[in-house]
């Protein structure tokens, strides 16, 4: 069972894949990158053929128009190289821009764009001779050898047929006229190069799925790693219990601070207690400022008595408010009538204690509570 747990059979989690990207571990295909460079080189060569041919003609004209004095002048070489550079600046600049763009796009097709400083850090494991030998004679090295042999075979075969196909056109280049011969030569070389590069699509179509599968396999996790990651994300039971205890303690303190501002506390009489507050001048319904069962209910009653907040026993209403309303929220519409009778009694009792009016009658135990809001518990 222990060996089975160590097998990488689980799919990588989102966190695992994100960590891999941060370390620079993403799916990459060297064959796709090579194809991008070569393909963009061929396309660039075809695109710049007119500009390059004009520049080559200009350079040859300069070479064959030197007089005797210029040949023996030491400064001629520096001037000559400067003119060559200016003649090739535009076509070669465009060429390298297209090649760089093609290389960039090809390398981000698989795995997307990703830059990681962690990938540049030196690793002692890469300097281990034993691991180096393992990489040289391992499965990966064998796969790379097979790919190299396959590439060589494909390129040589395609090159042979391309040269055989275009051989008459290559021979006819010697019969061409300047400056058209330069354009024809560059376009012919670009066409052969482009078709030769396209032959590598066979290798790339195999290598890209293989690299994706290999990368996915490397990211797979053991069952223990999944458990550890979930545990670290959610926290250990001890820590979560401590957090819940702290949250409950904070909630208790906040509730007990709000109980003295309540208008009435409705009880069950011992198992449940809910503290209600109502602002007659406002537009909101009565809301629950504190509620609890058993020990918490006892604490609410204790704070209410110390603060001279009226306490009324009405089990159906206490249970209904407790189960339907969260702390800080307004009571549901179905309990408006029942709570209104309780509050009316509290206000009349308050006036009676101040010497105004007669003592009110205690509200009936059978308050108007809808059936769907009743929660009958056994005492």
Short mmCIF file of N, CA and C in Angstrom, two decimals, residues 192-342:
data_model
loop_
_atom_site.label_atom_id
_atom_site.label_comp_id
_atom_site.label_asym_id
_atom_site.label_seq_id
_atom_site.Cartn_x
_atom_site.Cartn_y
_atom_site.Cartn_z
N UNK A 192 13.47 26.73 -51.94
CA UNK A 192 14.01 25.42 -51.56
C UNK A 192 14.14 25.32 -50.05
N UNK A 193 14.60 26.38 -49.44
CA UNK A 193 14.77 26.40 -47.98
C UNK A 193 13.41 26.24 -47.29
N UNK A 194 12.39 26.94 -47.80
CA UNK A 194 11.06 26.88 -47.19
C UNK A 194 10.47 25.47 -47.28
N UNK A 195 10.58 24.86 -48.44
CA UNK A 195 10.05 23.50 -48.60
C UNK A 195 10.83 22.51 -47.76
N UNK A 196 12.14 22.73 -47.64
CA UNK A 196 12.96 21.85 -46.81
C UNK A 196 12.56 21.97 -45.34
N UNK A 197 12.27 23.20 -44.90
CA UNK A 197 11.84 23.41 -43.51
C UNK A 197 10.48 22.77 -43.25
N UNK A 198 9.59 22.86 -44.22
CA UNK A 198 8.26 22.26 -44.06
C UNK A 198 8.33 20.76 -43.84
N UNK A 199 9.40 20.14 -44.31
CA UNK A 199 9.54 18.70 -44.10
C UNK A 199 9.70 18.36 -42.62
N UNK A 200 10.14 19.35 -41.81
CA UNK A 200 10.30 19.11 -40.38
C UNK A 200 8.96 19.08 -39.65
N UNK A 201 7.88 19.42 -40.36
CA UNK A 201 6.56 19.36 -39.72
C UNK A 201 6.23 17.94 -39.25
N UNK A 202 6.79 16.96 -39.93
CA UNK A 202 6.56 15.58 -39.53
C UNK A 202 7.14 15.34 -38.13
N UNK A 203 8.36 15.83 -37.91
CA UNK A 203 9.01 15.66 -36.60
C UNK A 203 8.28 16.47 -35.53
N UNK A 204 7.91 17.69 -35.88
CA UNK A 204 7.25 18.57 -34.90
C UNK A 204 5.88 18.02 -34.51
N UNK A 205 5.12 17.46 -35.46
CA UNK A 205 3.80 16.92 -35.16
C UNK A 205 3.86 15.75 -34.19
N UNK A 206 5.02 15.10 -34.12
CA UNK A 206 5.21 14.01 -33.16
C UNK A 206 5.77 14.53 -31.84
N UNK A 207 6.69 15.50 -31.93
CA UNK A 207 7.39 15.97 -30.73
C UNK A 207 6.48 16.81 -29.83
N UNK A 208 5.60 17.64 -30.40
CA UNK A 208 4.76 18.52 -29.59
C UNK A 208 3.82 17.72 -28.68
N UNK A 209 3.06 16.73 -29.20
CA UNK A 209 2.24 15.93 -28.27
C UNK A 209 3.07 15.16 -27.26
N UNK A 210 4.25 14.71 -27.70
CA UNK A 210 5.11 13.95 -26.76
C UNK A 210 5.58 14.85 -25.62
N UNK A 211 6.00 16.08 -25.92
CA UNK A 211 6.47 16.99 -24.87
C UNK A 211 5.33 17.39 -23.94
N UNK A 212 4.13 17.57 -24.48
CA UNK A 212 2.99 17.90 -23.64
C UNK A 212 2.67 16.74 -22.69
N UNK A 213 2.68 15.52 -23.23
CA UNK A 213 2.42 14.34 -22.40
C UNK A 213 3.51 14.17 -21.35
N UNK A 214 4.74 14.38 -21.75
CA UNK A 214 5.86 14.23 -20.81
C UNK A 214 5.78 15.25 -19.69
N UNK A 215 5.48 16.49 -20.02
CA UNK A 215 5.37 17.54 -19.00
C UNK A 215 4.22 17.25 -18.05
N UNK A 216 3.08 16.82 -18.59
CA UNK A 216 1.93 16.48 -17.75
C UNK A 216 2.25 15.32 -16.83
N UNK A 217 2.97 14.35 -17.34
CA UNK A 217 3.35 13.18 -16.53
C UNK A 217 4.29 13.58 -15.41
N UNK A 218 5.21 14.52 -15.68
CA UNK A 218 6.15 14.98 -14.66
C UNK A 218 5.43 15.74 -13.54
N UNK A 219 4.32 16.39 -13.87
CA UNK A 219 3.59 17.17 -12.87
C UNK A 219 2.62 16.33 -12.06
N UNK A 220 2.39 15.10 -12.47
CA UNK A 220 1.46 14.26 -11.72
C UNK A 220 1.94 14.09 -10.28
N UNK A 221 0.99 13.88 -9.39
CA UNK A 221 1.29 13.88 -7.96
C UNK A 221 0.92 12.53 -7.36
N UNK A 222 1.58 12.22 -6.25
CA UNK A 222 1.18 11.05 -5.48
C UNK A 222 -0.03 11.40 -4.62
N UNK A 223 -0.70 10.39 -4.13
CA UNK A 223 -1.87 10.64 -3.27
C UNK A 223 -1.47 11.38 -2.00
N UNK A 224 -0.26 11.08 -1.51
CA UNK A 224 0.20 11.75 -0.30
C UNK A 224 0.46 13.23 -0.57
N UNK A 225 1.00 13.55 -1.74
CA UNK A 225 1.25 14.96 -2.08
C UNK A 225 -0.07 15.73 -2.18
N UNK A 226 -1.09 15.09 -2.74
CA UNK A 226 -2.40 15.75 -2.82
C UNK A 226 -2.96 15.99 -1.44
N UNK A 227 -2.83 15.00 -0.56
CA UNK A 227 -3.32 15.15 0.82
C UNK A 227 -2.56 16.27 1.53
N UNK A 228 -1.23 16.30 1.37
CA UNK A 228 -0.43 17.32 2.04
C UNK A 228 -0.78 18.71 1.53
N UNK A 229 -1.00 18.83 0.21
CA UNK A 229 -1.33 20.14 -0.33
C UNK A 229 -2.69 20.62 0.18
N UNK A 230 -3.65 19.69 0.21
CA UNK A 230 -4.98 20.06 0.72
C UNK A 230 -4.91 20.43 2.20
N UNK A 231 -4.06 19.70 2.92
CA UNK A 231 -3.92 19.98 4.35
C UNK A 231 -3.29 21.35 4.57
N UNK A 232 -2.28 21.67 3.76
CA UNK A 232 -1.62 22.97 3.90
C UNK A 232 -2.56 24.10 3.48
N UNK A 233 -3.41 23.83 2.47
CA UNK A 233 -4.32 24.87 2.00
C UNK A 233 -5.43 25.14 3.01
N UNK A 234 -5.96 24.06 3.57
CA UNK A 234 -7.08 24.21 4.49
C UNK A 234 -6.63 24.41 5.93
N UNK A 235 -5.39 23.99 6.23
CA UNK A 235 -4.89 24.08 7.59
C UNK A 235 -5.15 22.80 8.35
N UNK A 236 -4.33 22.52 9.34
CA UNK A 236 -4.48 21.31 10.14
C UNK A 236 -5.73 21.41 11.00
N UNK A 237 -6.32 20.27 11.41
CA UNK A 237 -7.52 20.31 12.27
C UNK A 237 -7.30 21.10 13.55
N UNK A 238 -6.09 21.01 14.11
CA UNK A 238 -5.82 21.74 15.34
C UNK A 238 -5.87 23.25 15.12
N UNK A 239 -5.25 23.68 14.01
CA UNK A 239 -5.24 25.11 13.71
C UNK A 239 -6.65 25.60 13.40
N UNK A 240 -7.40 24.81 12.58
CA UNK A 240 -8.77 25.21 12.25
C UNK A 240 -9.64 25.26 13.50
N UNK A 241 -9.43 24.32 14.41
CA UNK A 241 -10.20 24.34 15.65
C UNK A 241 -9.87 25.56 16.48
N UNK A 242 -8.59 25.92 16.52
CA UNK A 242 -8.19 27.10 17.27
C UNK A 242 -8.79 28.36 16.66
N UNK A 243 -8.81 28.41 15.31
CA UNK A 243 -9.38 29.58 14.63
C UNK A 243 -10.87 29.69 14.92
N UNK A 244 -11.57 28.54 14.83
CA UNK A 244 -13.00 28.56 15.12
C UNK A 244 -13.26 29.00 16.56
N UNK A 245 -12.40 28.55 17.48
CA UNK A 245 -12.56 28.94 18.87
C UNK A 245 -12.37 30.44 19.05
N UNK A 246 -11.37 30.99 18.36
CA UNK A 246 -11.13 32.43 18.44
C UNK A 246 -12.29 33.21 17.82
N UNK A 247 -12.79 32.71 16.67
CA UNK A 247 -13.91 33.39 16.03
C UNK A 247 -15.15 33.36 16.92
N UNK A 248 -15.39 32.22 17.54
CA UNK A 248 -16.54 32.11 18.44
C UNK A 248 -16.39 33.04 19.63
N UNK A 249 -15.16 33.14 20.14
CA UNK A 249 -14.91 34.02 21.27
C UNK A 249 -15.16 35.49 20.90
N UNK A 250 -14.68 35.87 19.70
CA UNK A 250 -14.91 37.25 19.25
C UNK A 250 -16.39 37.51 19.03
N UNK A 251 -17.10 36.51 18.47
CA UNK A 251 -18.53 36.66 18.26
C UNK A 251 -19.27 36.81 19.59
N UNK A 252 -18.84 36.02 20.57
CA UNK A 252 -19.47 36.09 21.88
C UNK A 252 -19.29 37.48 22.50
N UNK A 253 -18.09 38.00 22.41
CA UNK A 253 -17.83 39.32 23.00
C UNK A 253 -18.66 40.39 22.30
N UNK A 254 -18.73 40.29 20.97
CA UNK A 254 -19.50 41.29 20.24
C UNK A 254 -20.99 41.19 20.57
N UNK A 255 -21.49 39.95 20.66
CA UNK A 255 -22.90 39.78 21.00
C UNK A 255 -23.21 40.32 22.38
N UNK A 256 -22.34 40.00 23.34
CA UNK A 256 -22.61 40.42 24.71
C UNK A 256 -22.54 41.94 24.84
N UNK A 257 -21.76 42.57 23.97
CA UNK A 257 -21.71 44.04 23.99
C UNK A 257 -22.99 44.64 23.43
N UNK A 258 -23.69 43.87 22.53
CA UNK A 258 -24.90 44.39 21.92
C UNK A 258 -26.16 44.08 22.72
N UNK A 259 -26.09 43.10 23.61
CA UNK A 259 -27.29 42.72 24.39
C UNK A 259 -27.85 43.89 25.20
N UNK A 260 -27.02 44.72 25.88
CA UNK A 260 -27.59 45.84 26.65
C UNK A 260 -28.38 46.83 25.79
N UNK A 261 -28.12 46.88 24.47
CA UNK A 261 -28.86 47.79 23.59
C UNK A 261 -30.13 47.16 23.05
N UNK A 262 -30.40 45.89 23.39
CA UNK A 262 -31.59 45.21 22.90
C UNK A 262 -32.84 45.73 23.61
N UNK A 263 -33.98 45.59 22.96
CA UNK A 263 -35.26 45.98 23.55
C UNK A 263 -35.86 44.85 24.35
N UNK A 264 -35.61 43.62 23.95
CA UNK A 264 -36.20 42.48 24.65
C UNK A 264 -35.38 41.23 24.33
N UNK A 265 -35.36 40.28 25.25
CA UNK A 265 -34.75 38.97 25.05
C UNK A 265 -35.86 37.94 25.18
N UNK A 266 -36.04 37.14 24.13
CA UNK A 266 -37.07 36.10 24.12
C UNK A 266 -36.37 34.76 24.34
N UNK A 267 -36.88 33.96 25.30
CA UNK A 267 -36.23 32.71 25.66
C UNK A 267 -37.16 31.52 25.45
N UNK A 268 -36.58 30.30 25.71
CA UNK A 268 -37.27 29.04 25.40
C UNK A 268 -37.88 28.24 26.56
N UNK A 269 -37.58 28.35 27.76
CA UNK A 269 -36.90 29.42 28.51
C UNK A 269 -35.40 29.19 28.77
N UNK A 270 -34.89 27.96 28.64
CA UNK A 270 -33.48 27.72 29.02
C UNK A 270 -32.60 27.37 27.83
N UNK A 271 -33.15 26.68 26.84
CA UNK A 271 -32.31 26.20 25.74
C UNK A 271 -31.98 27.27 24.71
N UNK A 272 -32.89 28.21 24.49
CA UNK A 272 -32.71 29.22 23.45
C UNK A 272 -32.88 30.61 24.05
N UNK A 273 -32.16 31.58 23.41
CA UNK A 273 -32.34 32.98 23.79
C UNK A 273 -31.99 33.85 22.58
N UNK A 274 -32.87 34.79 22.26
CA UNK A 274 -32.63 35.72 21.16
C UNK A 274 -32.88 37.13 21.65
N UNK A 275 -31.95 38.04 21.34
CA UNK A 275 -32.09 39.44 21.74
C UNK A 275 -32.51 40.25 20.53
N UNK A 276 -33.59 41.01 20.64
CA UNK A 276 -34.15 41.77 19.53
C UNK A 276 -34.03 43.27 19.80
N UNK A 277 -33.75 44.01 18.72
CA UNK A 277 -33.66 45.47 18.82
C UNK A 277 -34.48 46.08 17.70
N UNK A 278 -35.20 47.17 18.04
CA UNK A 278 -36.06 47.81 17.05
C UNK A 278 -35.96 49.32 17.21
N UNK A 279 -35.83 50.00 16.05
CA UNK A 279 -35.77 51.46 16.03
C UNK A 279 -37.10 51.97 15.48
N UNK A 280 -37.97 52.48 16.35
CA UNK A 280 -39.28 52.94 15.87
C UNK A 280 -39.18 54.08 14.87
N UNK A 281 -38.10 54.87 14.92
CA UNK A 281 -37.95 56.02 14.05
C UNK A 281 -37.36 55.62 12.69
N UNK A 282 -36.89 54.39 12.59
CA UNK A 282 -36.27 53.94 11.34
C UNK A 282 -37.25 53.24 10.42
N UNK A 283 -36.73 52.77 9.29
CA UNK A 283 -37.56 52.10 8.29
C UNK A 283 -37.32 50.59 8.27
N UNK A 284 -36.44 50.11 9.12
CA UNK A 284 -36.11 48.69 9.10
C UNK A 284 -36.95 47.92 10.10
N UNK A 285 -37.00 46.61 9.89
CA UNK A 285 -37.73 45.72 10.80
C UNK A 285 -36.86 45.40 12.00
N UNK A 286 -37.45 44.83 13.03
CA UNK A 286 -36.63 44.41 14.18
C UNK A 286 -35.54 43.44 13.74
N UNK A 287 -34.38 43.56 14.34
CA UNK A 287 -33.26 42.70 13.97
C UNK A 287 -32.71 41.99 15.19
N UNK A 288 -31.99 40.89 14.94
CA UNK A 288 -31.40 40.08 16.00
C UNK A 288 -30.00 40.59 16.29
N UNK A 289 -29.74 40.97 17.53
CA UNK A 289 -28.41 41.44 17.91
C UNK A 289 -27.61 40.36 18.63
N UNK A 290 -28.28 39.31 19.10
CA UNK A 290 -27.58 38.21 19.77
C UNK A 290 -28.52 37.01 19.82
N UNK A 291 -27.94 35.82 19.73
CA UNK A 291 -28.73 34.60 19.89
C UNK A 291 -27.80 33.47 20.28
N UNK A 292 -28.35 32.44 20.90
CA UNK A 292 -27.53 31.31 21.30
C UNK A 292 -28.36 30.24 21.98
N UNK A 293 -27.72 29.10 22.23
CA UNK A 293 -28.37 27.99 22.91
C UNK A 293 -27.57 27.63 24.15
N UNK A 294 -28.24 26.99 25.08
CA UNK A 294 -27.61 26.44 26.29
C UNK A 294 -26.74 27.47 26.99
N UNK A 295 -25.40 27.25 27.05
CA UNK A 295 -24.52 28.14 27.83
C UNK A 295 -24.55 29.57 27.30
N UNK A 296 -24.59 29.69 25.97
CA UNK A 296 -24.63 31.05 25.40
C UNK A 296 -25.96 31.71 25.72
N UNK A 297 -27.03 30.93 25.67
CA UNK A 297 -28.34 31.48 26.03
C UNK A 297 -28.36 31.94 27.48
N UNK A 298 -27.73 31.15 28.35
CA UNK A 298 -27.65 31.54 29.76
C UNK A 298 -26.87 32.83 29.93
N UNK A 299 -25.78 32.98 29.16
CA UNK A 299 -24.97 34.20 29.24
C UNK A 299 -25.77 35.40 28.76
N UNK A 300 -26.54 35.22 27.69
CA UNK A 300 -27.37 36.32 27.17
C UNK A 300 -28.39 36.74 28.23
N UNK A 301 -29.02 35.77 28.87
CA UNK A 301 -30.00 36.11 29.92
C UNK A 301 -29.32 36.83 31.08
N UNK A 302 -28.11 36.40 31.43
CA UNK A 302 -27.39 37.02 32.54
C UNK A 302 -27.07 38.48 32.23
N UNK A 303 -26.54 38.73 31.01
CA UNK A 303 -26.21 40.11 30.62
C UNK A 303 -27.47 40.95 30.55
N UNK A 304 -28.57 40.36 30.05
CA UNK A 304 -29.84 41.10 29.95
C UNK A 304 -30.36 41.51 31.33
N UNK A 305 -30.27 40.60 32.30
CA UNK A 305 -30.73 40.94 33.65
C UNK A 305 -29.87 42.02 34.26
N UNK A 306 -28.55 41.95 34.06
CA UNK A 306 -27.66 42.98 34.59
C UNK A 306 -27.93 44.34 33.95
N UNK A 307 -28.37 44.32 32.69
CA UNK A 307 -28.62 45.57 31.96
C UNK A 307 -30.08 45.98 32.02
N UNK A 308 -30.91 45.24 32.79
CA UNK A 308 -32.33 45.54 32.94
C UNK A 308 -33.07 45.51 31.60
N UNK A 309 -32.66 44.55 30.73
CA UNK A 309 -33.38 44.33 29.48
C UNK A 309 -34.49 43.32 29.75
N UNK A 310 -35.74 43.61 29.37
CA UNK A 310 -36.84 42.68 29.64
C UNK A 310 -36.59 41.30 29.02
N UNK A 311 -36.93 40.26 29.77
CA UNK A 311 -36.80 38.88 29.31
C UNK A 311 -38.17 38.23 29.30
N UNK A 312 -38.59 37.73 28.16
CA UNK A 312 -39.90 37.09 28.02
C UNK A 312 -39.72 35.65 27.57
N UNK A 313 -40.52 34.76 28.13
CA UNK A 313 -40.48 33.37 27.74
C UNK A 313 -41.57 33.11 26.70
N UNK A 314 -41.13 32.71 25.52
CA UNK A 314 -42.05 32.30 24.47
C UNK A 314 -41.31 31.31 23.57
N UNK A 315 -41.36 30.03 23.92
CA UNK A 315 -40.57 29.02 23.18
C UNK A 315 -40.79 29.02 21.68
N UNK A 316 -42.04 29.05 21.16
CA UNK A 316 -42.20 29.02 19.69
C UNK A 316 -41.52 30.19 18.99
N UNK A 317 -41.66 31.39 19.56
CA UNK A 317 -41.06 32.57 18.94
C UNK A 317 -39.53 32.53 19.07
N UNK A 318 -39.03 32.11 20.22
CA UNK A 318 -37.58 32.04 20.42
C UNK A 318 -36.95 31.08 19.41
N UNK A 319 -37.59 29.89 19.25
CA UNK A 319 -37.04 28.93 18.30
C UNK A 319 -37.16 29.44 16.86
N UNK A 320 -38.29 30.06 16.52
CA UNK A 320 -38.50 30.56 15.16
C UNK A 320 -37.46 31.61 14.79
N UNK A 321 -37.22 32.57 15.69
CA UNK A 321 -36.23 33.61 15.42
C UNK A 321 -34.83 33.00 15.35
N UNK A 322 -34.53 32.09 16.24
CA UNK A 322 -33.19 31.49 16.29
C UNK A 322 -32.86 30.78 14.97
N UNK A 323 -33.79 30.01 14.44
CA UNK A 323 -33.51 29.20 13.26
C UNK A 323 -33.66 29.94 11.93
N UNK A 324 -34.34 31.08 11.93
CA UNK A 324 -34.60 31.76 10.66
C UNK A 324 -33.79 33.03 10.45
N UNK A 325 -33.19 33.56 11.50
CA UNK A 325 -32.55 34.87 11.38
C UNK A 325 -31.11 34.83 11.89
N UNK A 326 -30.19 35.37 11.07
CA UNK A 326 -28.80 35.47 11.48
C UNK A 326 -28.58 36.71 12.33
N UNK A 327 -27.48 36.71 13.06
CA UNK A 327 -27.16 37.86 13.91
C UNK A 327 -26.91 39.08 13.03
N UNK A 328 -27.55 40.18 13.38
CA UNK A 328 -27.42 41.42 12.62
C UNK A 328 -28.44 41.56 11.52
N UNK A 329 -29.23 40.51 11.25
CA UNK A 329 -30.22 40.54 10.18
C UNK A 329 -31.63 40.83 10.74
N UNK A 330 -32.49 41.28 9.84
CA UNK A 330 -33.88 41.54 10.23
C UNK A 330 -34.67 40.24 10.26
N UNK A 331 -35.68 40.21 11.10
CA UNK A 331 -36.52 39.03 11.21
C UNK A 331 -37.35 38.87 9.94
N UNK A 332 -37.78 37.66 9.58
CA UNK A 332 -38.60 37.47 8.38
C UNK A 332 -39.99 38.10 8.55
N UNK A 333 -40.61 38.38 7.43
CA UNK A 333 -41.90 39.06 7.44
C UNK A 333 -42.97 38.26 8.18
N UNK A 334 -42.86 36.94 8.14
CA UNK A 334 -43.85 36.11 8.79
C UNK A 334 -43.88 36.26 10.30
N UNK A 335 -42.82 36.82 10.89
CA UNK A 335 -42.75 36.98 12.35
C UNK A 335 -43.05 38.41 12.79
N UNK A 336 -43.42 39.28 11.85
CA UNK A 336 -43.66 40.68 12.20
C UNK A 336 -44.76 40.82 13.27
N UNK A 337 -45.88 40.15 13.06
CA UNK A 337 -47.01 40.30 13.98
C UNK A 337 -46.66 39.80 15.37
N UNK A 338 -45.99 38.65 15.46
CA UNK A 338 -45.65 38.09 16.77
C UNK A 338 -44.67 39.00 17.50
N UNK A 339 -43.65 39.46 16.81
CA UNK A 339 -42.65 40.33 17.45
C UNK A 339 -43.28 41.68 17.79
N UNK A 340 -44.21 42.15 16.97
CA UNK A 340 -44.87 43.43 17.25
C UNK A 340 -45.62 43.37 18.57
N UNK A 341 -46.27 42.25 18.85
CA UNK A 341 -46.98 42.11 20.12
C UNK A 341 -46.01 42.10 21.29
N UNK A 342 -44.85 41.45 21.10
CA UNK A 342 -43.84 41.44 22.16
C UNK A 342 -43.31 42.83 22.42
#
